[in-house]
Amino acid sequence: MSAVDEKKVNAAGQGAAAQKAAAGAACGCASGAPAAGFAGTASASCAGSSRLIGPSGATSAPDPDWEPNIVGFACNWCTYAGADLAGLSRMQYPPNVKLIRVPCSGRANPQFVLRAFQKGADGVLVAGCHPGDCHYATGNYFTRRRFLLFQRLLEFSGIDPRRFQARWISGAEAPKFRDVVTQMAEEVKALGPNRKLREEL
């Protein structure tokens, strides 16, 4: 190969490398790093950027197959027993409702609810005995007063108050338990994924 031809080959190679580096720098990904260095955080136009967008990002519409993540704090004496009865009766209700048994609905501290939202819950349910039927006499009265104020706090934090519900369900009310969790799952699904307070995972 002559010296002139060798210069043409080298020039063509350098031009291709420059184009590749410019393309990498334009989207901010690492493909142009050897020639141009890192250009910053990947933008939404980069082919691999969808893996870099955290759970708080809202650059795309929710998946139509998406189902909400719902956490329920259920009183051991009433609501949890109602859930057991619903299961024994083979009643169908959404499997994406995860129940946590607590001694009393009054034990479901608002901090537990906030923590559930931080850890990825799209909706939270607190359920216990009907007023006057509490195993500990006044636990559900404290629950009712506490969470009426708590809903205002959620609104102040930017969370739709419909994402949180407090209900009274006795141990004999399996159909009511099924209806409550089914309705809540449908309402929260219509609201879409919760983006507020969620920790980056």
Coordinates of N, CA and C in Angstrom, one line a residue:
M1 N 0.9 -1.2 0.0 CA 0.0 0.0 0.0 C 0.9 1.2 0.0
S2 N 0.6 2.2 -0.9 CA 1.4 3.4 -1.0 C 1.1 4.3 0.2
A3 N 2.0 5.3 0.3 CA 1.8 6.3 1.5 C 0.6 7.1 1.3
V4 N 0.2 7.4 0.1 CA -1.1 8.2 -0.1 C -2.3 7.4 0.3
D5 N -2.3 6.1 -0.1 CA -3.4 5.2 0.2 C -3.5 5.0 1.8
E6 N -2.4 4.9 2.4 CA -2.4 4.7 3.8 C -2.9 5.9 4.6
K7 N -2.6 7.1 4.0 CA -3.2 8.3 4.6 C -4.7 8.4 4.5
K8 N -5.2 7.9 3.3 CA -6.7 7.9 3.1 C -7.4 7.0 4.1
V9 N -6.8 5.8 4.3 CA -7.4 4.8 5.2 C -7.4 5.4 6.6
N10 N -6.3 6.0 7.1 CA -6.2 6.5 8.4 C -7.2 7.6 8.6
A11 N -7.4 8.5 7.6 CA -8.3 9.6 7.6 C -9.7 9.1 7.8
A12 N -10.1 8.0 7.0 CA -11.4 7.5 7.0 C -11.7 6.9 8.4
G13 N -10.7 6.2 9.0 CA -10.9 5.6 10.3 C -11.1 6.6 11.4
Q14 N -10.3 7.7 11.3 CA -10.4 8.8 12.3 C -11.8 9.5 12.2
G15 N -12.3 9.6 10.9 CA -13.6 10.2 10.7 C -14.7 9.4 11.3
A16 N -14.7 8.1 11.1 CA -15.7 7.2 11.7 C -15.6 7.2 13.2
A17 N -14.4 7.2 13.8 CA -14.3 7.3 15.2 C -14.9 8.5 15.8
A18 N -14.7 9.7 15.1 CA -15.2 10.9 15.5 C -16.7 10.9 15.5
Q19 N -17.3 10.3 14.4 CA -18.8 10.3 14.3 C -19.3 9.4 15.5
K20 N -18.7 8.3 15.8 CA -19.2 7.4 16.8 C -19.1 8.1 18.2
A21 N -18.0 8.9 18.4 CA -17.8 9.6 19.7 C -18.9 10.7 19.8
A22 N -19.2 11.4 18.7 CA -20.2 12.4 18.7 C -21.5 11.9 19.0
A23 N -21.9 10.7 18.4 CA -23.2 10.1 18.7 C -23.3 9.7 20.1
G24 N -22.2 9.1 20.7 CA -22.2 8.7 22.1 C -22.3 9.9 23.0
A25 N -21.6 11.0 22.7 CA -21.7 12.2 23.6 C -23.1 12.8 23.5
A26 N -23.8 12.7 22.3 CA -25.1 13.3 22.2 C -26.1 12.7 23.1
C27 N -26.1 11.3 23.3 CA -27.0 10.7 24.1 C -26.5 10.5 25.6
G28 N -25.2 10.8 25.8 CA -24.7 10.7 27.1 C -24.3 9.3 27.6
C29 N -24.4 8.3 26.7 CA -24.1 6.9 27.1 C -22.6 6.7 27.0
A30 N -22.1 5.5 27.4 CA -20.7 5.3 27.5 C -20.1 4.9 26.2
S31 N -20.8 4.8 25.1 CA -20.3 4.3 23.8 C -19.2 5.2 23.2
G32 N -19.3 6.5 23.6 CA -18.3 7.4 23.1 C -17.2 7.7 24.1
A33 N -17.2 7.0 25.2 CA -16.3 7.3 26.3 C -14.8 7.3 25.9
P34 N -14.3 6.3 25.2 CA -12.9 6.2 24.9 C -12.4 7.5 24.2
A35 N -13.3 8.0 23.3 CA -12.8 9.2 22.5 C -13.2 10.5 23.1
A36 N -14.4 10.5 23.7 CA -14.9 11.8 24.1 C -15.1 12.0 25.6
G37 N -14.9 10.9 26.4 CA -15.2 10.9 27.8 C -16.7 10.9 28.1
F38 N -17.0 10.7 29.4 CA -18.4 10.6 29.8 C -19.1 12.0 29.6
A39 N -20.3 12.0 29.0 CA -20.9 13.3 28.7 C -22.0 13.6 29.7
G40 N -22.2 12.7 30.7 CA -23.2 13.0 31.7 C -24.2 11.8 31.9
T41 N -25.3 12.1 32.5 CA -26.3 11.1 32.7 C -27.1 10.7 31.5
A42 N -27.4 9.5 31.3 CA -28.1 9.1 30.0 C -29.4 9.8 29.9
S43 N -29.8 10.2 28.7 CA -31.0 10.9 28.5 C -32.1 9.8 28.0
A44 N -33.3 10.2 27.9 CA -34.4 9.3 27.5 C -34.2 8.8 26.1
S45 N -33.4 9.5 25.3 CA -33.3 9.1 23.9 C -32.3 7.9 23.7
C46 N -31.5 7.6 24.8 CA -30.5 6.5 24.7 C -31.3 5.2 24.8
A47 N -30.8 4.3 24.0 CA -31.5 3.0 23.9 C -31.5 2.2 25.2
G48 N -30.5 2.4 26.0 CA -30.4 1.7 27.3 C -30.9 2.5 28.5
S49 N -31.4 3.7 28.2 CA -31.7 4.6 29.3 C -32.9 4.1 30.1
S50 N -33.8 3.3 29.5 CA -35.0 2.9 30.2 C -34.6 2.1 31.4
R51 N -33.4 1.4 31.5 CA -33.0 0.7 32.6 C -32.5 1.6 33.7
L52 N -32.2 2.9 33.4 CA -31.6 3.8 34.3 C -32.6 4.7 35.0
I53 N -33.8 4.7 34.5 CA -34.8 5.6 35.1 C -35.4 4.9 36.3
G54 N -35.3 5.5 37.4 CA -35.7 4.9 38.7 C -37.2 4.9 38.8
P55 N -37.8 4.3 39.9 CA -39.2 4.2 40.1 C -39.9 5.5 40.2
S56 N -39.2 6.6 40.5 CA -39.9 7.9 40.5 C -40.1 8.5 39.2
G57 N -39.4 8.0 38.1 CA -39.6 8.5 36.8 C -41.0 8.3 36.2
A58 N -41.4 9.2 35.4 CA -42.7 9.0 34.8 C -42.7 9.3 33.3
T59 N -41.7 8.7 32.6 CA -41.5 9.0 31.2 C -42.4 8.2 30.3
S60 N -43.0 7.2 30.8 CA -43.8 6.3 30.0 C -45.2 6.0 30.7
A61 N -46.1 5.6 29.9 CA -47.5 5.2 30.4 C -47.4 3.9 31.2
P62 N -48.2 3.7 32.2 CA -48.2 2.5 33.0 C -48.5 1.3 32.1
D63 N -47.8 0.2 32.4 CA -48.1 -1.1 31.7 C -49.5 -1.5 31.9
P64 N -50.2 -1.8 30.8 CA -51.7 -2.2 30.9 C -51.9 -3.4 31.8
D65 N -50.8 -4.3 31.9 CA -50.9 -5.5 32.8 C -50.5 -5.2 34.2
W66 N -50.2 -3.9 34.5 CA -49.7 -3.5 35.9 C -50.8 -3.7 36.9
E67 N -50.4 -4.3 38.0 CA -51.4 -4.4 39.2 C -50.8 -3.7 40.4
P68 N -51.6 -3.0 41.1 CA -51.1 -2.3 42.3 C -50.6 -3.1 43.4
N69 N -49.7 -2.6 44.1 CA -49.2 -3.3 45.3 C -49.9 -2.7 46.5
I70 N -50.7 -3.5 47.2 CA -51.5 -3.0 48.3 C -51.1 -3.8 49.6
V71 N -50.9 -3.0 50.6 CA -50.5 -3.6 51.9 C -51.7 -3.3 52.9
G72 N -52.1 -4.4 53.6 CA -53.2 -4.3 54.5 C -52.8 -4.6 55.9
F73 N -53.0 -3.7 56.9 CA -52.8 -4.0 58.3 C -54.1 -4.4 58.9
A74 N -54.2 -5.7 59.3 CA -55.5 -6.3 59.6 C -55.5 -6.7 61.1
C75 N -56.6 -6.3 61.8 CA -56.8 -6.7 63.2 C -56.8 -8.2 63.4
N76 N -56.1 -8.7 64.3 CA -56.1 -10.2 64.5 C -57.4 -10.7 64.9
W77 N -58.2 -10.0 65.6 CA -59.5 -10.5 66.2 C -60.7 -10.4 65.2
C78 N -60.6 -9.5 64.3 CA -61.8 -9.3 63.4 C -61.4 -9.5 61.9
T79 N -60.7 -8.5 61.4 CA -60.5 -8.5 59.9 C -59.6 -9.6 59.4
Y80 N -58.6 -10.0 60.2 CA -57.8 -11.1 59.8 C -58.6 -12.4 59.8
A81 N -59.4 -12.5 60.8 CA -60.3 -13.7 60.9 C -61.3 -13.7 59.7
G82 N -61.8 -12.5 59.3 CA -62.6 -12.4 58.1 C -61.9 -12.8 56.9
A83 N -60.6 -12.5 56.8 CA -59.8 -12.9 55.6 C -59.6 -14.4 55.6
D84 N -59.4 -15.0 56.8 CA -59.3 -16.4 56.8 C -60.6 -17.1 56.4
L85 N -61.7 -16.6 56.8 CA -63.0 -17.1 56.5 C -63.2 -17.0 54.9
A86 N -62.8 -15.9 54.4 CA -62.9 -15.7 52.9 C -62.1 -16.8 52.2
G87 N -60.9 -17.1 52.7 CA -60.1 -18.1 52.1 C -60.7 -19.5 52.2
L88 N -61.2 -19.8 53.4 CA -61.8 -21.1 53.6 C -63.1 -21.3 52.8
S89 N -63.7 -20.2 52.5 CA -65.0 -20.2 51.7 C -64.7 -20.1 50.2
R90 N -63.4 -20.1 49.9 CA -62.9 -20.1 48.5 C -63.4 -18.8 47.7
M91 N -63.5 -17.7 48.5 CA -63.9 -16.5 47.8 C -62.7 -15.9 47.1
Q92 N -63.0 -15.4 45.9 CA -61.9 -14.8 45.1 C -61.7 -13.3 45.4
Y93 N -60.5 -13.0 45.7 CA -60.1 -11.5 45.8 C -58.7 -11.3 45.3
P94 N -58.3 -10.1 45.0 CA -57.0 -9.8 44.4 C -55.9 -10.4 45.2
P95 N -55.0 -11.2 44.5 CA -53.8 -11.7 45.2 C -52.7 -10.7 45.5
N96 N -52.8 -9.5 44.9 CA -51.8 -8.5 45.2 C -52.1 -7.7 46.4
V97 N -53.0 -8.1 47.3 CA -53.3 -7.5 48.6 C -52.5 -8.3 49.6
K98 N -51.5 -7.7 50.2 CA -50.7 -8.4 51.2 C -51.1 -8.0 52.6
L99 N -51.6 -9.0 53.4 CA -52.0 -8.6 54.7 C -51.0 -8.8 55.8
I100 N -50.9 -7.9 56.7 CA -50.0 -8.0 57.9 C -50.9 -8.0 59.1
R101 N -50.8 -9.1 59.9 CA -51.7 -9.2 61.1 C -51.1 -8.4 62.2
V102 N -51.9 -7.6 62.8 CA -51.6 -6.7 64.0 C -52.5 -7.1 65.1
P103 N -52.1 -6.9 66.4 CA -53.0 -7.2 67.5 C -54.3 -6.4 67.5
C104 N -54.2 -5.2 67.0 CA -55.4 -4.3 67.0 C -55.2 -3.3 65.9
S105 N -56.2 -2.8 65.3 CA -56.1 -1.7 64.3 C -55.4 -0.5 64.9
G106 N -55.6 -0.3 66.3 CA -54.9 0.8 66.9 C -53.4 0.6 67.0
R107 N -52.9 -0.6 66.7 CA -51.5 -0.8 66.6 C -50.9 -0.4 65.3
A108 N -51.7 -0.1 64.3 CA -51.2 0.3 63.0 C -50.8 1.7 63.0
N109 N -49.6 2.0 63.5 CA -49.2 3.4 63.6 C -49.0 4.0 62.2
P110 N -49.4 5.3 62.1 CA -49.2 6.0 60.8 C -47.8 5.9 60.2
Q111 N -46.8 5.7 61.1 CA -45.4 5.5 60.6 C -45.3 4.2 59.8
F112 N -46.1 3.2 60.2 CA -46.1 2.0 59.4 C -46.7 2.2 58.0
V113 N -47.7 3.0 57.9 CA -48.3 3.4 56.6 C -47.4 4.1 55.7
L114 N -46.7 5.1 56.3 CA -45.7 5.9 55.5 C -44.6 5.0 55.1
R115 N -44.2 4.1 55.9 CA -43.1 3.2 55.6 C -43.5 2.3 54.4
A116 N -44.7 1.9 54.4 CA -45.2 1.0 53.4 C -45.2 1.8 52.0
F117 N -45.6 3.0 52.0 CA -45.6 3.9 50.8 C -44.1 4.0 50.4
Q118 N -43.2 4.3 51.3 CA -41.8 4.4 51.0 C -41.2 3.2 50.3
K119 N -41.7 2.0 50.8 CA -41.1 0.8 50.3 C -41.8 0.3 49.0
G120 N -42.7 1.1 48.5 CA -43.3 0.7 47.2 C -44.8 0.4 47.1
A121 N -45.5 0.5 48.2 CA -46.9 0.3 48.2 C -47.7 1.3 47.4
D122 N -48.6 0.9 46.6 CA -49.5 1.8 45.9 C -50.7 2.2 46.6
G123 N -51.1 1.4 47.6 CA -52.2 1.6 48.4 C -52.1 0.9 49.8
V124 N -52.7 1.5 50.8 CA -52.6 0.9 52.2 C -54.0 0.8 52.8
L125 N -54.3 -0.3 53.4 CA -55.6 -0.5 54.0 C -55.3 -0.8 55.5
V126 N -56.0 -0.2 56.4 CA -56.0 -0.5 57.8 C -57.5 -0.9 58.1
A127 N -57.6 -2.1 58.7 CA -59.0 -2.7 58.9 C -59.0 -3.3 60.3
G128 N -60.1 -3.1 61.0 CA -60.3 -3.6 62.3 C -61.7 -3.9 62.7
C129 N -62.0 -4.1 64.0 CA -63.3 -4.4 64.5 C -64.2 -3.1 64.3
H130 N -65.5 -3.4 64.3 CA -66.5 -2.3 64.3 C -66.4 -1.5 65.6
P131 N -66.7 -0.2 65.6 CA -66.7 0.5 66.8 C -67.6 -0.1 67.9
G132 N -67.2 -0.3 69.1 CA -67.9 -0.9 70.1 C -67.6 -2.4 70.2
D133 N -66.9 -3.0 69.2 CA -66.6 -4.4 69.3 C -65.1 -4.7 69.5
C134 N -64.3 -3.7 69.7 CA -62.9 -3.9 69.8 C -62.5 -4.8 71.0
H135 N -61.6 -5.7 70.8 CA -61.2 -6.7 71.8 C -60.5 -5.9 72.9
Y136 N -60.0 -4.8 72.6 CA -59.3 -4.0 73.7 C -60.1 -2.7 74.0
A137 N -61.4 -2.8 73.8 CA -62.4 -1.8 74.2 C -62.4 -0.5 73.3
T138 N -61.2 0.2 73.3 CA -61.2 1.5 72.6 C -60.2 1.6 71.5
G139 N -59.5 0.5 71.1 CA -58.5 0.6 70.1 C -58.9 1.2 68.8
N140 N -60.1 0.8 68.3 CA -60.5 1.3 67.0 C -61.0 2.7 67.1
Y141 N -61.4 3.2 68.2 CA -61.7 4.7 68.4 C -60.4 5.5 68.1
F142 N -59.3 5.1 68.7 CA -58.1 5.8 68.5 C -57.7 5.7 67.1
T143 N -57.9 4.5 66.4 CA -57.6 4.4 65.0 C -58.4 5.4 64.2
R144 N -59.7 5.5 64.4 CA -60.5 6.4 63.6 C -60.0 7.8 63.7
R145 N -59.8 8.3 64.9 CA -59.4 9.7 65.1 C -58.0 9.9 64.5
R146 N -57.1 9.0 64.7 CA -55.7 9.1 64.2 C -55.7 9.2 62.7
F147 N -56.4 8.4 62.0 CA -56.3 8.3 60.6 C -57.2 9.3 59.8
L148 N -58.1 9.9 60.5 CA -58.8 11.1 59.9 C -57.8 12.2 59.8
L149 N -57.0 12.4 60.8 CA -55.9 13.4 60.7 C -54.8 13.0 59.7
F150 N -54.6 11.7 59.7 CA -53.5 11.2 58.8 C -53.8 11.4 57.3
Q151 N -55.1 11.3 57.0 CA -55.4 11.5 55.6 C -55.1 13.0 55.1
R152 N -55.3 13.9 56.0 CA -54.9 15.3 55.7 C -53.4 15.4 55.5
L153 N -52.6 14.6 56.3 CA -51.2 14.6 56.1 C -50.8 14.1 54.8
L154 N -51.5 13.0 54.3 CA -51.2 12.4 53.0 C -51.4 13.5 51.9
E155 N -52.6 14.2 52.0 CA -52.9 15.2 51.0 C -51.8 16.3 51.0
F156 N -51.3 16.7 52.2 CA -50.2 17.7 52.3 C -48.9 17.1 51.6
S157 N -48.7 15.8 51.7 CA -47.5 15.2 51.1 C -47.7 15.0 49.6
G158 N -48.8 15.2 49.1 CA -49.0 15.0 47.7 C -49.5 13.6 47.3
I159 N -49.9 12.8 48.3 CA -50.5 11.5 48.0 C -52.0 11.6 48.0
D160 N -52.6 11.0 46.9 CA -54.0 11.0 46.8 C -54.6 10.2 48.0
P161 N -55.5 10.9 48.8 CA -56.0 10.2 50.0 C -56.8 8.9 49.7
R162 N -57.2 8.7 48.5 CA -57.8 7.5 48.1 C -56.9 6.3 48.1
R163 N -55.6 6.5 48.2 CA -54.6 5.4 48.3 C -54.6 4.8 49.7
F164 N -55.2 5.5 50.7 CA -55.3 5.0 52.0 C -56.7 4.8 52.5
Q165 N -57.1 3.7 53.0 CA -58.4 3.5 53.5 C -58.4 2.8 54.9
A166 N -59.3 3.2 55.7 CA -59.6 2.5 57.0 C -61.0 2.0 57.0
R167 N -61.1 0.7 57.3 CA -62.4 0.0 57.2 C -62.6 -0.8 58.5
W168 N -63.9 -1.1 58.8 CA -64.3 -2.0 59.9 C -64.9 -3.3 59.3
I169 N -64.2 -4.4 59.6 CA -64.7 -5.7 59.0 C -64.6 -6.7 60.1
S170 N -65.7 -7.3 60.5 CA -65.7 -8.3 61.6 C -65.2 -9.7 61.0
G171 N -65.0 -10.6 62.0 CA -64.6 -11.9 61.6 C -65.6 -12.7 60.8
A172 N -66.9 -12.3 60.9 CA -67.9 -13.0 60.2 C -68.2 -12.4 58.9
E173 N -67.6 -11.3 58.5 CA -67.9 -10.6 57.3 C -66.9 -10.9 56.2
A174 N -66.8 -12.2 55.8 CA -65.9 -12.6 54.7 C -66.3 -11.9 53.4
P175 N -67.6 -11.9 53.1 CA -68.0 -11.2 51.8 C -67.6 -9.7 51.8
K176 N -67.8 -9.1 53.0 CA -67.4 -7.7 53.0 C -65.9 -7.5 52.8
F177 N -65.1 -8.4 53.4 CA -63.7 -8.3 53.2 C -63.3 -8.4 51.7
R178 N -63.9 -9.4 51.1 CA -63.7 -9.6 49.7 C -64.0 -8.3 48.9
D179 N -65.2 -7.8 49.2 CA -65.7 -6.6 48.4 C -64.8 -5.4 48.7
V180 N -64.3 -5.2 49.9 CA -63.5 -4.0 50.3 C -62.2 -4.1 49.5
V181 N -61.5 -5.2 49.6 CA -60.2 -5.3 49.0 C -60.3 -5.3 47.5
T182 N -61.3 -5.9 46.9 CA -61.5 -5.9 45.5 C -61.7 -4.4 45.0
Q183 N -62.6 -3.7 45.7 CA -62.9 -2.3 45.3 C -61.7 -1.5 45.4
M184 N -60.9 -1.7 46.5 CA -59.7 -0.8 46.7 C -58.7 -1.1 45.6
A185 N -58.5 -2.4 45.3 CA -57.6 -2.7 44.2 C -57.9 -2.0 42.9
E186 N -59.2 -2.0 42.6 CA -59.7 -1.4 41.4 C -59.5 0.1 41.4
E187 N -59.8 0.8 42.5 CA -59.6 2.2 42.7 C -58.1 2.6 42.6
V188 N -57.2 1.9 43.2 CA -55.8 2.2 43.2 C -55.2 1.9 41.8
K189 N -55.7 0.9 41.2 CA -55.2 0.6 39.8 C -55.6 1.8 38.9
A190 N -56.8 2.4 39.1 CA -57.2 3.5 38.2 C -56.3 4.7 38.5
L191 N -55.8 4.8 39.7 CA -54.9 6.0 40.1 C -53.5 5.8 39.5
G192 N -53.1 4.6 39.2 CA -51.8 4.3 38.7 C -50.8 4.2 39.8
P193 N -49.5 3.9 39.4 CA -48.4 3.7 40.4 C -48.2 4.9 41.3
N194 N -47.9 4.6 42.6 CA -47.6 5.7 43.5 C -46.2 6.1 43.3
R195 N -45.9 7.4 43.1 CA -44.6 8.0 42.9 C -44.1 8.7 44.1
K196 N -45.0 9.1 45.0 CA -44.6 10.0 46.1 C -44.1 9.2 47.3
L197 N -43.0 9.7 47.9 CA -42.4 9.2 49.1 C -41.6 7.9 48.8
R198 N -41.7 7.3 47.6 CA -41.1 6.1 47.3 C -39.6 6.2 47.3
E199 N -38.9 5.3 48.0 CA -37.4 5.3 48.1 C -36.9 4.8 46.8
E200 N -35.7 5.3 46.4 CA -35.0 4.8 45.2 C -34.5 3.4 45.6
L201 N -34.8 2.4 44.8 CA -34.4 1.0 45.1 C -33.2 0.7 44.3

